[in-house]
C-alpha cells in the first residue's frame, strides 16, 4: 500500500463515468428480484452465484451478465437497481455519475423501452434530490447485434431524448469494430446526443482510432490498449481525449494478468486524460473506492495522482459547466483539508 489510506480514498470526492447499471446488480438483489418476479434461477443461493463469477475473458463475463439481467422486469426493478447503486455512491463520496444502460438486453426479452428508462431516470432524479448526486444517463448499443437493431433502438429512444445525454457502444468487442455503427452514431449526433464507445479493452488500437474518427466520440471507454500504438498515444495526449479506465474489471477479465502490470498510472504521467471507474462492480469485486484502493495497493498511487485522476474525470464529464466548477471546488477543498 502507498501512503494513502482506504479511508482517505473513500472520502475523496469521486466521479464515475463508466458504469453499466446492469453490472451493479448485486447477487442479493438479483435473488430478491427473481423471487418478486417468480423467476427460477439456475443457482441455489447467493454464494453459488458468486462462485460463478470467474472469468478468463470478456465473453465469459457477458454470458453471465446478460443472464443476470433477466430478473429485471418491472419499472420498480430498474428503480431499485439504480437506487442501490446510488446508495453505494453516497457511502463512497461519489458525487457525480454517468451510468450506461443496455436497452436491447431488455427490449429483446419483451420489456418496454419506457419501463427501463423511466425506472432508471426516476432513481437518478431522486439521487440528485435526496443524495445530492448529479447524473447524466448514457444509452449503449450492443455491438454484437446488427446496425439495424441499433437504429431501431435509437427510434425507441426518440420520445426520451430529454433523459439521455449520449450514446455508447458495448458488449463483445473483437470482430465488432466501431465503424459497424458509423451511420447510427451520425444519426444520434444529428439528434444532439454526445457519443462514447468501448474500444481497446480486448480489441486493437485500430478500434480506438475508428471510434475517434468514424464515431466522433467525446471519450473512449477502457482504451488501455492505446499503449501499443505510439502515434495514438501522442494523439490522445494532445487532444486530451479521455479514457474511462476500469482497473478491477481489467484484472478480472484478464486484460492485465495482475494489477501491478496495469498501465493507468503510466498513461496518467504521460499526460493522457485517464480516469478511474468501476464498470460492473457487482461482478468485478468493487465500486469506486475499491478501484482506487487497488491502485494504491499494487501501483503505489500517490495522493497527487489520485487527485489528478478525479480532476480528469471532472474535465471529461458531461456535466454542465456550473456543476463542473462545483465539482472542481469540492475536489480542491478536499485536498486542502485532507493533506
Ligand atoms: N465491456 C464490454 N461490454 C460490457 C462491459 C465491458 O467491460 N461491461 C458491460 N458490458
Ligand atoms: Zn464497460
mmCIF file of C-alpha atoms in Angstrom, residues 4 13 19 28 58 83 86 98 101 131 154 165 170 175 179-180 210 213 221-222 234 239 246 248 319 322:
data_model
loop_
_atom_site.group_PDB
_atom_site.id
_atom_site.type_symbol
_atom_site.label_atom_id
_atom_site.label_comp_id
_atom_site.label_asym_id
_atom_site.label_seq_id
_atom_site.Cartn_x
_atom_site.Cartn_y
_atom_site.Cartn_z
ATOM 1 C CA UNK A 4 -2.751 6.645 1.193
ATOM 2 C CA UNK A 13 -14.904 13.201 -3.796
ATOM 3 C CA UNK A 19 -20.632 2.103 -15.025
ATOM 4 C CA UNK A 28 -28.621 -10.376 -3.063
ATOM 5 C CA UNK A 58 -14.862 -10.504 -21.672
ATOM 6 C CA UNK A 83 -31.191 3.311 -6.209
ATOM 7 C CA UNK A 86 -26.656 5.460 -5.823
ATOM 8 C CA UNK A 98 -22.888 8.949 -15.787
ATOM 9 C CA UNK A 101 -27.831 1.193 -19.689
ATOM 10 C CA UNK A 131 -28.471 12.338 -2.021
ATOM 11 C CA UNK A 154 -32.476 4.831 -31.405
ATOM 12 C CA UNK A 165 -27.114 12.798 -22.793
ATOM 13 C CA UNK A 170 -20.575 -2.038 -25.527
ATOM 14 C CA UNK A 175 -14.935 -8.692 -34.561
ATOM 15 C CA UNK A 179 -17.296 1.548 -37.829
ATOM 16 C CA UNK A 180 -20.085 -1.058 -37.946
ATOM 17 C CA UNK A 210 -12.090 4.415 -35.652
ATOM 18 C CA UNK A 213 -12.519 9.291 -36.386
ATOM 19 C CA UNK A 221 -14.289 3.587 -22.651
ATOM 20 C CA UNK A 222 -11.320 1.456 -21.500
ATOM 21 C CA UNK A 234 0.612 11.180 -28.925
ATOM 22 C CA UNK A 239 -6.320 16.085 -27.899
ATOM 23 C CA UNK A 246 -11.662 0.272 -15.067
ATOM 24 C CA UNK A 248 -10.626 -4.152 -11.298
ATOM 25 C CA UNK A 319 -21.997 17.801 -16.500
ATOM 26 C CA UNK A 322 -21.507 25.298 -13.461
#
